[in-house]
GROMACS .gro file of N, CA and C in nm:
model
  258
    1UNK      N    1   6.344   7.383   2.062
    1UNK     CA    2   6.299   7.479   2.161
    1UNK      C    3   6.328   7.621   2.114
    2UNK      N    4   6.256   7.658   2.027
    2UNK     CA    5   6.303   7.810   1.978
    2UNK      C    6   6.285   7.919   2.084
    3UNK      N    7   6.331   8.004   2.088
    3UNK     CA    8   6.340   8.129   2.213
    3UNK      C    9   6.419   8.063   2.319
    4UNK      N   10   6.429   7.953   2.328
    4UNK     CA   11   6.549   7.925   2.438
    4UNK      C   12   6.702   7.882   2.408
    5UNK      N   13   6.746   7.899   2.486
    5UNK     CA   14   6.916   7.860   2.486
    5UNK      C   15   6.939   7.738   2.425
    6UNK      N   16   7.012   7.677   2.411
    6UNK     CA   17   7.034   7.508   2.346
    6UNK      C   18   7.145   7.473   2.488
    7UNK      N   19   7.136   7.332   2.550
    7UNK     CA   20   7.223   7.305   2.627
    7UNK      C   21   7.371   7.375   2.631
    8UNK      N   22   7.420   7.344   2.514
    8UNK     CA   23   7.577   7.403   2.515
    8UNK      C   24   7.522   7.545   2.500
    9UNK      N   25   7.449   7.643   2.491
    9UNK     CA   26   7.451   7.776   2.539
    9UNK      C   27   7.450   7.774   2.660
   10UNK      N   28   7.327   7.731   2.770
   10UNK     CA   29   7.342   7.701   2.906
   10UNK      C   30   7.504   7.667   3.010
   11UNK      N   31   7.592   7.586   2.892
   11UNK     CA   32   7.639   7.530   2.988
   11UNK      C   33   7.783   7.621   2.978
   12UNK      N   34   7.797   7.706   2.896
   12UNK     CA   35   7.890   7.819   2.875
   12UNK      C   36   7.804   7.948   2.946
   13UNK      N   37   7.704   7.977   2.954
   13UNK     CA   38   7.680   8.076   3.090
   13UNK      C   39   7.703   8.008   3.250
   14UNK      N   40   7.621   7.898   3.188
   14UNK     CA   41   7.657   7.823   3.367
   14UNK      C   42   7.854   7.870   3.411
   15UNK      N   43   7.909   7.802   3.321
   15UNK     CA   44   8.079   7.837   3.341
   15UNK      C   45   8.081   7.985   3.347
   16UNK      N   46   8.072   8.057   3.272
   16UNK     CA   47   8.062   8.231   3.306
   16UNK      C   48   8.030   8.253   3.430
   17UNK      N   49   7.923   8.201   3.478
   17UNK     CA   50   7.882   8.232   3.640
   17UNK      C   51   7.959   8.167   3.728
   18UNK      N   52   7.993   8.022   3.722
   18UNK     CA   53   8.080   7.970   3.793
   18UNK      C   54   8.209   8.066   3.826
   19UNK      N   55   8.280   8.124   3.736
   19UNK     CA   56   8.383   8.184   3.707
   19UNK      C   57   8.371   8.355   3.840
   20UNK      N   58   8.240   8.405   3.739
   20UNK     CA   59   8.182   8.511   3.759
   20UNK      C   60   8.174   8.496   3.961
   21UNK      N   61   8.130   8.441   3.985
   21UNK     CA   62   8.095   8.386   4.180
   21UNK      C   63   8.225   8.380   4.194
   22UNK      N   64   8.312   8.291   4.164
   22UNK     CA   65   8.416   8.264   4.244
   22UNK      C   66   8.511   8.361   4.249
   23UNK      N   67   8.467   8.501   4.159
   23UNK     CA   68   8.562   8.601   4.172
   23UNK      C   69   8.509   8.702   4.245
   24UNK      N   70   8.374   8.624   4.310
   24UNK     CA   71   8.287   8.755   4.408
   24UNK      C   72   8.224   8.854   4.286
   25UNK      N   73   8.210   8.879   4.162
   25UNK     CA   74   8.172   8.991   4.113
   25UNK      C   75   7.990   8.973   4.058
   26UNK      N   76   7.915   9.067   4.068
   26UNK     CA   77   7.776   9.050   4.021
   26UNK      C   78   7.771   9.070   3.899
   27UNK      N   79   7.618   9.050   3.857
   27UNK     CA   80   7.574   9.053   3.708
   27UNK      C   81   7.606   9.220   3.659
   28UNK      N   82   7.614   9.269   3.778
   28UNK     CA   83   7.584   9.441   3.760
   28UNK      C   84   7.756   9.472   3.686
   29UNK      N   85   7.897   9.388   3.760
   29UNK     CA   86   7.981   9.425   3.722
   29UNK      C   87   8.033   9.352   3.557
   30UNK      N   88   7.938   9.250   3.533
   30UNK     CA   89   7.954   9.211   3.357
   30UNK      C   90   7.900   9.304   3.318
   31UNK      N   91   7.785   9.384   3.362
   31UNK     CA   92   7.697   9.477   3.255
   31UNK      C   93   7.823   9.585   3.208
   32UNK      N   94   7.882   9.625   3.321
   32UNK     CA   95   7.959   9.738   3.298
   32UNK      C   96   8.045   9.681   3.211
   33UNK      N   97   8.136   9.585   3.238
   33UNK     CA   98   8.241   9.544   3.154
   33UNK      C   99   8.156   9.523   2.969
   34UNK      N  100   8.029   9.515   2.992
   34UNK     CA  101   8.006   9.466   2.839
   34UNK      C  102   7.917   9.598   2.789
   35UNK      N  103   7.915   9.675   2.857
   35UNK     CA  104   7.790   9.810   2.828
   35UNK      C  105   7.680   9.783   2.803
   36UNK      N  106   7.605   9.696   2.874
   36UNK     CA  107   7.492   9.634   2.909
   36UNK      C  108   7.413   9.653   3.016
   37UNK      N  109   7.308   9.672   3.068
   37UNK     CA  110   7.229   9.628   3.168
   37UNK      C  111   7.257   9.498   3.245
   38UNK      N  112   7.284   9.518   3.416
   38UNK     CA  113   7.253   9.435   3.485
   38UNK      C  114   7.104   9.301   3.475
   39UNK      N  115   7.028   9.400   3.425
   39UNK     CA  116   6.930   9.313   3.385
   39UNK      C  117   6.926   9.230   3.262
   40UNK      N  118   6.969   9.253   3.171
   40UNK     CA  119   7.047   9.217   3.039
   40UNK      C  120   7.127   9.089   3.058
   41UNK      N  121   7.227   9.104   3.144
   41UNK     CA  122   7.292   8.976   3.200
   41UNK      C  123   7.180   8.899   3.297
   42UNK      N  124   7.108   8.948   3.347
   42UNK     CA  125   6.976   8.865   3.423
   42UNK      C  126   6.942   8.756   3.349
   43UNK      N  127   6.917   8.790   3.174
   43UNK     CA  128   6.862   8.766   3.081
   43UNK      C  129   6.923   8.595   3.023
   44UNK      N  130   7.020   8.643   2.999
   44UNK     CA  131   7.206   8.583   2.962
   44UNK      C  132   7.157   8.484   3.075
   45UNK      N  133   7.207   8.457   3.221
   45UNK     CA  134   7.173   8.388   3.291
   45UNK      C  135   7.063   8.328   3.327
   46UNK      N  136   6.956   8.301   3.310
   46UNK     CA  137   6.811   8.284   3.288
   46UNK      C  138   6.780   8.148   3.154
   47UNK      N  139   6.765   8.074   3.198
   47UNK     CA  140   6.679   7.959   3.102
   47UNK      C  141   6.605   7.991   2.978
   48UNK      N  142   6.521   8.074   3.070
   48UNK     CA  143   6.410   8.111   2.958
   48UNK      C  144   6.441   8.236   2.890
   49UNK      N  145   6.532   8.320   2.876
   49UNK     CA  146   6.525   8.408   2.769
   49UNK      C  147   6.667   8.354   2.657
   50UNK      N  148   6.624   8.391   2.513
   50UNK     CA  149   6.713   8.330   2.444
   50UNK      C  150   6.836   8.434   2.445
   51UNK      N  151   6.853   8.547   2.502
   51UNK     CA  152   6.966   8.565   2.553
   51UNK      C  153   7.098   8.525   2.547
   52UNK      N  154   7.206   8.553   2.506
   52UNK     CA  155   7.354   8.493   2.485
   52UNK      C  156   7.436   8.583   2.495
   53UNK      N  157   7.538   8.591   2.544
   53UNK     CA  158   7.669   8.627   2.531
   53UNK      C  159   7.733   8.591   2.366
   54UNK      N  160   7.784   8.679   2.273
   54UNK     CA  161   7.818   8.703   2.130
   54UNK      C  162   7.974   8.633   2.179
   55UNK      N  163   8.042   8.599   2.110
   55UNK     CA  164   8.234   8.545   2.132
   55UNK      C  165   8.269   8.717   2.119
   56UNK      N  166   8.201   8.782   2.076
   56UNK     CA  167   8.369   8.917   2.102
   56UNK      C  168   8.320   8.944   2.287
   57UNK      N  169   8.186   8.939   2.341
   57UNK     CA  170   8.164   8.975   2.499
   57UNK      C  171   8.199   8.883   2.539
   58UNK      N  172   8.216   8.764   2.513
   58UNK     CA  173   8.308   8.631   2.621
   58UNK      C  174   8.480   8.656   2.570
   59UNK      N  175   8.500   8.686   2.528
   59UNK     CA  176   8.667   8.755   2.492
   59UNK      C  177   8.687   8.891   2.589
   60UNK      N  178   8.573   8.929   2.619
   60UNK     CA  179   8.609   9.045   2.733
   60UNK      C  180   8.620   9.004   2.843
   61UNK      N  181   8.485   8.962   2.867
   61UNK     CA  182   8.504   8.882   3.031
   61UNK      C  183   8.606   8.815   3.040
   62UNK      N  184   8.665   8.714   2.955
   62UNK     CA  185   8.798   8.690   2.994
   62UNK      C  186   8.885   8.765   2.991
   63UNK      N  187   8.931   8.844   2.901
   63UNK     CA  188   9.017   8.951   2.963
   63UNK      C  189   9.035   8.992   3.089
   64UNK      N  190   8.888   9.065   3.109
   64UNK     CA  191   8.894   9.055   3.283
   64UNK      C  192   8.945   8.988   3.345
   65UNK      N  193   8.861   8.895   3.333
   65UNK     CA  194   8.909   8.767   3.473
   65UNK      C  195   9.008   8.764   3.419
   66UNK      N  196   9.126   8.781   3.372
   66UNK     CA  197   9.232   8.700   3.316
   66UNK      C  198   9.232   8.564   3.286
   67UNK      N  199   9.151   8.531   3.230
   67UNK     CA  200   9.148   8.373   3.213
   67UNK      C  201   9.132   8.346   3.041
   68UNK      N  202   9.110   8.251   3.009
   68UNK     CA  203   9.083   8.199   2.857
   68UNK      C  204   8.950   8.193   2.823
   69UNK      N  205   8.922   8.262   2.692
   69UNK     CA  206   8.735   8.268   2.663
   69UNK      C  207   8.747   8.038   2.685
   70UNK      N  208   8.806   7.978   2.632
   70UNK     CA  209   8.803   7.827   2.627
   70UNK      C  210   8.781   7.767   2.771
   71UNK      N  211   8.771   7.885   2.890
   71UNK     CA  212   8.765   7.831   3.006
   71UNK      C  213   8.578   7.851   3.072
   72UNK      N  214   8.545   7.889   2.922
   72UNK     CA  215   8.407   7.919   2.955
   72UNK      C  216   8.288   7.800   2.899
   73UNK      N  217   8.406   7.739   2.783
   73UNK     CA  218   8.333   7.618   2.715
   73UNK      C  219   8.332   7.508   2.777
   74UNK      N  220   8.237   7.425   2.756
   74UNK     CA  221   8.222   7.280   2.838
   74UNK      C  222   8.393   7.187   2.762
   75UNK      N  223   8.382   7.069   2.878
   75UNK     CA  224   8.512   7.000   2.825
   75UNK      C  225   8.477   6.910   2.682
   76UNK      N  226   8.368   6.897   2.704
   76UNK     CA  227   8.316   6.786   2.614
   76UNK      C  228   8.191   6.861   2.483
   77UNK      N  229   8.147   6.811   2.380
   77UNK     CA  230   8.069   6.845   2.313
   77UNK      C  231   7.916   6.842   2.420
   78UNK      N  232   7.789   6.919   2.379
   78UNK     CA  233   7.726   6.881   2.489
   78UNK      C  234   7.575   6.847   2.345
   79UNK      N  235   7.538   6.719   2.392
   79UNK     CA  236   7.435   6.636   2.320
   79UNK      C  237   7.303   6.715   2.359
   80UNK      N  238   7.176   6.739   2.263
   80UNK     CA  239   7.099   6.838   2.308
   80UNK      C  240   7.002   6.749   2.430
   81UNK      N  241   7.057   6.574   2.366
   81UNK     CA  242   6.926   6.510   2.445
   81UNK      C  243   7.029   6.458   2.618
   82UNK      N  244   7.101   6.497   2.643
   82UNK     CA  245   7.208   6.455   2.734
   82UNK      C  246   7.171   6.576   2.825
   83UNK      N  247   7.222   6.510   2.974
   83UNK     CA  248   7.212   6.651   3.066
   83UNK      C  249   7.328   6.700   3.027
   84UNK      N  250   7.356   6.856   3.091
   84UNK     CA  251   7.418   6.958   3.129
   84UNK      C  252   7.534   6.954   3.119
   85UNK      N  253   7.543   6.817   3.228
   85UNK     CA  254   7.668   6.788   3.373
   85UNK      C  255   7.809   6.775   3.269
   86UNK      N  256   7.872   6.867   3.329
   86UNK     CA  257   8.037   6.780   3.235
   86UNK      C  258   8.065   6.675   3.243
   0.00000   0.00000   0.00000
């Protein structure tokens, strides 16, 4: 699927957002933390654009949140032909 995400990209934004909601904060407040566009992270979150978060901008967001960039990765390897689901 070229131009799109690969499951394990999906499923490390999916966790970013999970994270991202449960701390109440919007796409608008990653843009700032990463000097990005709100829409930019639209992007990042979105299926269809190949869009990603780089490891030095998931080392920030965790900073933020105070949490571990490893709390953004799935538990398990994720198979491209397998769902999502942890």
């Amino acid at each position: 699927m070229a131009g799109k995400k690969s499951k394990f990209e999906l499923k490390i934004v999916e966790n970013v957002k999970i994270i991202r909601k449960s701390l109440s904060k919007p796409q608008t407040y990653i843009g700032m933390i990463l000097d990005v566009s709100d829409g930019y992270i639209g992007q990042i979150e979105s299926e269809k654009w190949p869009a990603m978060y780089t490891l030095d901008q998931l080392n920030k967001i965790a900073l933020d949140f105070n949490c571990s960039p490893k709390d953004f990765m799935p538990i398990e390897g994720v198979v491209e032909g397998d769902s999502i689901e942890n």
